[in-house]
Amino acid sequence: MSPADLDPEFAALLAAAASAPADVAECAPLSGGTYNSLLRVVLQDGRRYVLKRPPAADRGSTLRYEHDLLRGETEYYRAARDLRGVPVPRLIHVESDADRSVVTGLVMTECPGVPWHQADASLEPGERARLRARLGGVVARLHTATGPEFGYPARPFGPPAADWPSTFAAMTAAVLNDAVRYGVRLPRPAERVREVFTAAGDVLADVTRPALVHFDLWQGNLLLDGAPGARFLSGVVDAERMFWGDPVADLVSLALFGDIERDDDFLTGYAEAGGDATFTDSVRLRLHLYRCYLYLIMLVEVVPRRFSREQRAWTRRHAGRCLEESLDAAESALGGRP
């Protein structure tokens, strides 16, 4: 894309950050995301920015929790910016609408490197182990940040609840209602899934501090930079799904479709940086619940985001299987409680 072809809305966002289209040396859309629009911009003086805008208001249907996602991403980067050794983008400009009720655009620094999954196959076992331990330390430091209240910063479900059980109940109810609204075929009926969440709700009372949770820490949102054998974690990005809640929830996407308890390197780094890596009965049951929540989001979002037939089949195969396994695990844990 030529700088002369810069979209007017992105040009206006760039201008608000004190840079004119004439300052742009290169620009190109970024792929990989399925919700917001992203543009990489390189300025004549070498500065590298990522510009981000939400979908157009006339795009159509979304999930309930997806209201004003850029507000949450803004809050995530601001909460993380002063944490030692945490590589997140630096916000250059945050654009809000006239009444400041919705964040309509971000300009942030570009973190260097490539998504982890693009480099993973070329990592030597020792390098991978070192990077996973490093990631554990970074996530532990992120989890030290404490929010003003539980839930999504944009408050998509109304006034915030006073505690984590009530907050998570609203989150799960919303995605299950979305599943019904969009006619999504789940591995089990929505009401049966709802019963599992309700039966396990008391264990959520063990969470009393609203910690910073990214909730989308799969390899595509983790950047690596450096030469082979000397790579380092260079970016934690795309914090659109963030919320304030139980840090255990981040362990789901860190081992997407897998089991974080098998990731000794990550857990060692997490514990050494002060994170609690003890898997009690409470932690394991909560982890099952958060897996269910993420896999539900993945299954439901394919409809409003208009995924292809192949993408839908892949999601049903993987997220559907993991949802069923997580529901079974939660029920088993519930059945074994005194």
mmCIF file of N, CA and C in Angstrom, residues 168-247:
data_model
loop_
_atom_site.group_PDB
_atom_site.id
_atom_site.type_symbol
_atom_site.label_atom_id
_atom_site.label_comp_id
_atom_site.label_asym_id
_atom_site.label_seq_id
_atom_site.Cartn_x
_atom_site.Cartn_y
_atom_site.Cartn_z
ATOM 1 N N PHE A 168 -18.054 -13.376 36.674
ATOM 2 C CA PHE A 168 -17.878 -14.475 35.730
ATOM 3 C C PHE A 168 -19.223 -15.077 35.332
ATOM 4 N N ALA A 169 -20.179 -15.065 36.231
ATOM 5 C CA ALA A 169 -21.527 -15.544 35.887
ATOM 6 C C ALA A 169 -22.126 -14.691 34.773
ATOM 7 N N ALA A 170 -21.930 -13.375 34.832
ATOM 8 C CA ALA A 170 -22.437 -12.489 33.777
ATOM 9 C C ALA A 170 -21.709 -12.739 32.464
ATOM 10 N N MET A 171 -20.401 -13.007 32.523
ATOM 11 C CA MET A 171 -19.617 -13.266 31.318
ATOM 12 C C MET A 171 -20.074 -14.541 30.620
ATOM 13 N N THR A 172 -20.247 -15.599 31.398
ATOM 14 C CA THR A 172 -20.652 -16.874 30.795
ATOM 15 C C THR A 172 -22.100 -16.831 30.321
ATOM 16 N N ALA A 173 -22.952 -16.135 31.067
ATOM 17 C CA ALA A 173 -24.351 -16.025 30.630
ATOM 18 C C ALA A 173 -24.434 -15.305 29.295
ATOM 19 N N ALA A 174 -23.592 -14.280 29.115
ATOM 20 C CA ALA A 174 -23.631 -13.509 27.875
ATOM 21 C C ALA A 174 -23.232 -14.359 26.675
ATOM 22 N N VAL A 175 -22.160 -15.144 26.794
ATOM 23 C CA VAL A 175 -21.724 -15.931 25.633
ATOM 24 C C VAL A 175 -22.696 -17.075 25.356
ATOM 25 N N LEU A 176 -23.309 -17.628 26.385
ATOM 26 C CA LEU A 176 -24.316 -18.668 26.150
ATOM 27 C C LEU A 176 -25.553 -18.085 25.491
ATOM 28 N N ASN A 177 -25.938 -16.881 25.892
ATOM 29 C CA ASN A 177 -27.057 -16.211 25.223
ATOM 30 C C ASN A 177 -26.715 -15.895 23.768
ATOM 31 N N ASP A 178 -25.457 -15.531 23.525
ATOM 32 C CA ASP A 178 -25.015 -15.306 22.147
ATOM 33 C C ASP A 178 -25.108 -16.590 21.333
ATOM 34 N N ALA A 179 -24.762 -17.711 21.945
ATOM 35 C CA ALA A 179 -24.843 -18.993 21.240
ATOM 36 C C ALA A 179 -26.281 -19.283 20.811
ATOM 37 N N VAL A 180 -27.218 -19.014 21.692
ATOM 38 C CA VAL A 180 -28.636 -19.220 21.364
ATOM 39 C C VAL A 180 -29.075 -18.230 20.298
ATOM 40 N N ARG A 181 -28.661 -16.984 20.447
ATOM 41 C CA ARG A 181 -29.078 -15.926 19.509
ATOM 42 C C ARG A 181 -28.609 -16.216 18.091
ATOM 43 N N TYR A 182 -27.385 -16.763 17.950
ATOM 44 C CA TYR A 182 -26.828 -17.028 16.634
ATOM 45 C C TYR A 182 -27.068 -18.455 16.151
ATOM 46 N N GLY A 183 -27.780 -19.231 16.965
ATOM 47 C CA GLY A 183 -28.090 -20.593 16.545
ATOM 48 C C GLY A 183 -26.872 -21.486 16.434
ATOM 49 N N VAL A 184 -25.901 -21.293 17.314
ATOM 50 C CA VAL A 184 -24.668 -22.073 17.270
ATOM 51 C C VAL A 184 -24.909 -23.459 17.877
ATOM 52 N N ARG A 185 -24.469 -24.475 17.172
ATOM 53 C CA ARG A 185 -24.601 -25.844 17.668
ATOM 54 C C ARG A 185 -23.408 -26.157 18.564
ATOM 55 N N LEU A 186 -23.694 -26.316 19.851
ATOM 56 C CA LEU A 186 -22.653 -26.619 20.834
ATOM 57 C C LEU A 186 -22.615 -28.128 21.083
ATOM 58 N N PRO A 187 -21.490 -28.637 21.635
ATOM 59 C CA PRO A 187 -21.408 -30.067 21.932
ATOM 60 C C PRO A 187 -22.482 -30.525 22.909
ATOM 61 N N ARG A 188 -22.954 -29.589 23.746
ATOM 62 C CA ARG A 188 -24.056 -29.861 24.666
ATOM 63 C C ARG A 188 -25.009 -28.671 24.629
ATOM 64 N N PRO A 189 -26.273 -28.868 24.963
ATOM 65 C CA PRO A 189 -27.212 -27.740 24.958
ATOM 66 C C PRO A 189 -26.740 -26.616 25.876
ATOM 67 N N ALA A 190 -27.036 -25.387 25.490
ATOM 68 C CA ALA A 190 -26.584 -24.233 26.258
ATOM 69 C C ALA A 190 -27.043 -24.297 27.709
ATOM 70 N N GLU A 191 -28.252 -24.780 27.953
ATOM 71 C CA GLU A 191 -28.753 -24.838 29.324
ATOM 72 C C GLU A 191 -27.964 -25.840 30.158
ATOM 73 N N ARG A 192 -27.518 -26.919 29.534
ATOM 74 C CA ARG A 192 -26.709 -27.896 30.281
ATOM 75 C C ARG A 192 -25.343 -27.302 30.623
ATOM 76 N N VAL A 193 -24.765 -26.549 29.693
ATOM 77 C CA VAL A 193 -23.497 -25.881 29.979
ATOM 78 C C VAL A 193 -23.691 -24.866 31.102
ATOM 79 N N ARG A 194 -24.798 -24.157 31.064
ATOM 80 C CA ARG A 194 -25.091 -23.153 32.087
ATOM 81 C C ARG A 194 -25.168 -23.801 33.475
ATOM 82 N N GLU A 195 -25.710 -24.997 33.521
ATOM 83 C CA GLU A 195 -25.833 -25.714 34.801
ATOM 84 C C GLU A 195 -24.463 -26.039 35.384
ATOM 85 N N VAL A 196 -23.522 -26.382 34.527
ATOM 86 C CA VAL A 196 -22.173 -26.679 35.008
ATOM 87 C C VAL A 196 -21.543 -25.427 35.609
ATOM 88 N N PHE A 197 -21.646 -24.303 34.919
ATOM 89 C CA PHE A 197 -21.100 -23.053 35.442
ATOM 90 C C PHE A 197 -21.738 -22.715 36.794
ATOM 91 N N THR A 198 -23.049 -22.881 36.895
ATOM 92 C CA THR A 198 -23.755 -22.541 38.135
ATOM 93 C C THR A 198 -23.304 -23.447 39.275
ATOM 94 N N ALA A 199 -23.183 -24.745 38.997
ATOM 95 C CA ALA A 199 -22.807 -25.704 40.044
ATOM 96 C C ALA A 199 -21.408 -25.450 40.574
ATOM 97 N N ALA A 200 -20.532 -24.922 39.735
ATOM 98 C CA ALA A 200 -19.144 -24.701 40.140
ATOM 99 C C ALA A 200 -18.884 -23.274 40.595
ATOM 100 N N GLY A 201 -19.909 -22.449 40.627
ATOM 101 C CA GLY A 201 -19.706 -21.028 40.880
ATOM 102 C C GLY A 201 -19.075 -20.705 42.217
ATOM 103 N N ASP A 202 -19.309 -21.533 43.243
ATOM 104 C CA ASP A 202 -18.799 -21.195 44.569
ATOM 105 C C ASP A 202 -17.281 -21.188 44.637
ATOM 106 N N VAL A 203 -16.627 -22.002 43.783
ATOM 107 C CA VAL A 203 -15.163 -22.065 43.826
ATOM 108 C C VAL A 203 -14.543 -20.755 43.373
ATOM 109 N N LEU A 204 -15.289 -19.961 42.625
ATOM 110 C CA LEU A 204 -14.768 -18.687 42.138
ATOM 111 C C LEU A 204 -14.602 -17.664 43.263
ATOM 112 N N ALA A 205 -15.244 -17.918 44.383
ATOM 113 C CA ALA A 205 -15.115 -17.014 45.525
ATOM 114 C C ALA A 205 -13.703 -17.028 46.098
ATOM 115 N N ASP A 206 -12.885 -18.005 45.697
ATOM 116 C CA ASP A 206 -11.485 -18.024 46.133
ATOM 117 C C ASP A 206 -10.692 -16.876 45.521
ATOM 118 N N VAL A 207 -11.250 -16.236 44.499
ATOM 119 C CA VAL A 207 -10.575 -15.126 43.818
ATOM 120 C C VAL A 207 -11.076 -13.813 44.414
ATOM 121 N N THR A 208 -10.193 -13.079 45.042
ATOM 122 C CA THR A 208 -10.599 -11.840 45.725
ATOM 123 C C THR A 208 -9.909 -10.598 45.175
ATOM 124 N N ARG A 209 -8.925 -10.776 44.277
ATOM 125 C CA ARG A 209 -8.193 -9.627 43.707
ATOM 126 C C ARG A 209 -8.368 -9.613 42.198
ATOM 127 N N PRO A 210 -8.807 -8.485 41.621
ATOM 128 C CA PRO A 210 -8.944 -8.398 40.161
ATOM 129 C C PRO A 210 -7.596 -8.188 39.481
ATOM 130 N N ALA A 211 -6.967 -9.283 39.087
ATOM 131 C CA ALA A 211 -5.647 -9.232 38.444
ATOM 132 C C ALA A 211 -5.791 -8.953 36.950
ATOM 133 N N LEU A 212 -4.704 -8.514 36.340
ATOM 134 C CA LEU A 212 -4.661 -8.217 34.912
ATOM 135 C C LEU A 212 -4.591 -9.527 34.127
ATOM 136 N N VAL A 213 -5.602 -9.787 33.306
ATOM 137 C CA VAL A 213 -5.687 -11.026 32.536
ATOM 138 C C VAL A 213 -5.765 -10.685 31.052
ATOM 139 N N HIS A 214 -4.851 -11.217 30.259
ATOM 140 C CA HIS A 214 -4.850 -10.990 28.811
ATOM 141 C C HIS A 214 -5.899 -11.850 28.125
ATOM 142 N N PHE A 215 -5.954 -13.118 28.460
ATOM 143 C CA PHE A 215 -6.910 -14.130 28.015
ATOM 144 C C PHE A 215 -6.779 -14.512 26.550
ATOM 145 N N ASP A 216 -5.687 -14.109 25.896
ATOM 146 C CA ASP A 216 -5.473 -14.514 24.504
ATOM 147 C C ASP A 216 -3.977 -14.655 24.234
ATOM 148 N N LEU A 217 -3.280 -15.334 25.155
ATOM 149 C CA LEU A 217 -1.829 -15.433 25.066
ATOM 150 C C LEU A 217 -1.381 -16.654 24.272
ATOM 151 N N TRP A 218 -2.028 -16.913 23.158
ATOM 152 C CA TRP A 218 -1.562 -17.963 22.268
ATOM 153 C C TRP A 218 -0.348 -17.427 21.501
ATOM 154 N N GLN A 219 0.337 -18.303 20.793
ATOM 155 C CA GLN A 219 1.606 -17.912 20.189
ATOM 156 C C GLN A 219 1.484 -16.776 19.177
ATOM 157 N N GLY A 220 0.326 -16.605 18.560
ATOM 158 C CA GLY A 220 0.161 -15.534 17.589
ATOM 159 C C GLY A 220 0.233 -14.151 18.193
ATOM 160 N N ASN A 221 0.014 -14.040 19.496
ATOM 161 C CA ASN A 221 0.054 -12.746 20.178
ATOM 162 C C ASN A 221 1.320 -12.568 21.018
ATOM 163 N N LEU A 222 2.291 -13.452 20.803
ATOM 164 C CA LEU A 222 3.586 -13.355 21.462
ATOM 165 C C LEU A 222 4.655 -13.248 20.378
ATOM 166 N N LEU A 223 5.466 -12.215 20.440
ATOM 167 C CA LEU A 223 6.458 -11.969 19.391
ATOM 168 C C LEU A 223 7.855 -12.380 19.858
ATOM 169 N N LEU A 224 8.621 -12.931 18.926
ATOM 170 C CA LEU A 224 10.016 -13.289 19.162
ATOM 171 C C LEU A 224 10.903 -12.508 18.210
ATOM 172 N N ASP A 225 12.050 -12.092 18.700
ATOM 173 C CA ASP A 225 13.014 -11.378 17.864
ATOM 174 C C ASP A 225 14.409 -11.921 18.175
ATOM 175 N N GLY A 226 15.362 -11.570 17.331
ATOM 176 C CA GLY A 226 16.732 -11.998 17.542
ATOM 177 C C GLY A 226 17.146 -13.114 16.595
ATOM 178 N N ALA A 227 18.426 -13.396 16.602
ATOM 179 C CA ALA A 227 18.986 -14.415 15.719
ATOM 180 C C ALA A 227 18.669 -15.812 16.251
ATOM 181 N N PRO A 228 18.634 -16.812 15.359
ATOM 182 C CA PRO A 228 18.413 -18.192 15.817
ATOM 183 C C PRO A 228 19.396 -18.569 16.924
ATOM 184 N N GLY A 229 18.864 -19.157 17.972
ATOM 185 C CA GLY A 229 19.676 -19.521 19.123
ATOM 186 C C GLY A 229 19.764 -18.437 20.173
ATOM 187 N N ALA A 230 19.425 -17.196 19.793
ATOM 188 C CA ALA A 230 19.491 -16.073 20.730
ATOM 189 C C ALA A 230 18.199 -15.258 20.689
ATOM 190 N N ARG A 231 17.100 -15.922 20.386
ATOM 191 C CA ARG A 231 15.823 -15.212 20.316
ATOM 192 C C ARG A 231 15.367 -14.787 21.710
ATOM 193 N N PHE A 232 14.551 -13.741 21.732
ATOM 194 C CA PHE A 232 14.002 -13.260 22.997
ATOM 195 C C PHE A 232 12.552 -12.847 22.785
ATOM 196 N N LEU A 233 11.801 -12.813 23.870
ATOM 197 C CA LEU A 233 10.400 -12.401 23.818
ATOM 198 C C LEU A 233 10.361 -10.887 23.635
ATOM 199 N N SER A 234 9.844 -10.445 22.486
ATOM 200 C CA SER A 234 9.914 -9.017 22.142
ATOM 201 C C SER A 234 8.569 -8.312 22.188
ATOM 202 N N GLY A 235 7.486 -9.036 22.393
ATOM 203 C CA GLY A 235 6.188 -8.370 22.416
ATOM 204 C C GLY A 235 5.069 -9.256 22.946
ATOM 205 N N VAL A 236 4.234 -8.654 23.772
ATOM 206 C CA VAL A 236 2.944 -9.234 24.176
ATOM 207 C C VAL A 236 1.903 -8.266 23.635
ATOM 208 N N VAL A 237 1.127 -8.708 22.642
ATOM 209 C CA VAL A 237 0.284 -7.785 21.887
ATOM 210 C C VAL A 237 -1.170 -8.280 21.834
ATOM 211 N N ASP A 238 -2.003 -7.460 21.182
ATOM 212 C CA ASP A 238 -3.415 -7.786 20.928
ATOM 213 C C ASP A 238 -4.162 -8.191 22.197
ATOM 214 N N ALA A 239 -4.256 -7.240 23.116
ATOM 215 C CA ALA A 239 -4.912 -7.501 24.401
ATOM 216 C C ALA A 239 -6.408 -7.182 24.357
ATOM 217 N N GLU A 240 -7.052 -7.495 23.260
ATOM 218 C CA GLU A 240 -8.455 -7.137 23.078
ATOM 219 C C GLU A 240 -9.395 -7.884 24.019
ATOM 220 N N ARG A 241 -9.054 -9.135 24.366
ATOM 221 C CA ARG A 241 -9.948 -9.953 25.196
ATOM 222 C C ARG A 241 -9.713 -9.738 26.692
ATOM 223 N N MET A 242 -8.865 -8.783 27.074
ATOM 224 C CA MET A 242 -8.458 -8.650 28.465
ATOM 225 C C MET A 242 -9.631 -8.375 29.393
ATOM 226 N N PHE A 243 -9.433 -8.752 30.646
ATOM 227 C CA PHE A 243 -10.364 -8.381 31.705
ATOM 228 C C PHE A 243 -9.600 -8.399 33.016
ATOM 229 N N TRP A 244 -10.233 -7.876 34.052
ATOM 230 C CA TRP A 244 -9.680 -7.939 35.401
ATOM 231 C C TRP A 244 -10.340 -9.112 36.108
ATOM 232 N N GLY A 245 -9.526 -10.081 36.554
ATOM 233 C CA GLY A 245 -10.125 -11.253 37.163
ATOM 234 C C GLY A 245 -9.095 -12.201 37.737
ATOM 235 N N ASP A 246 -9.326 -13.480 37.541
ATOM 236 C CA ASP A 246 -8.496 -14.543 38.097
ATOM 237 C C ASP A 246 -7.291 -14.781 37.194
ATOM 238 N N PRO A 247 -6.058 -14.649 37.712
ATOM 239 C CA PRO A 247 -4.887 -14.886 36.863
ATOM 240 C C PRO A 247 -4.828 -16.313 36.307
#
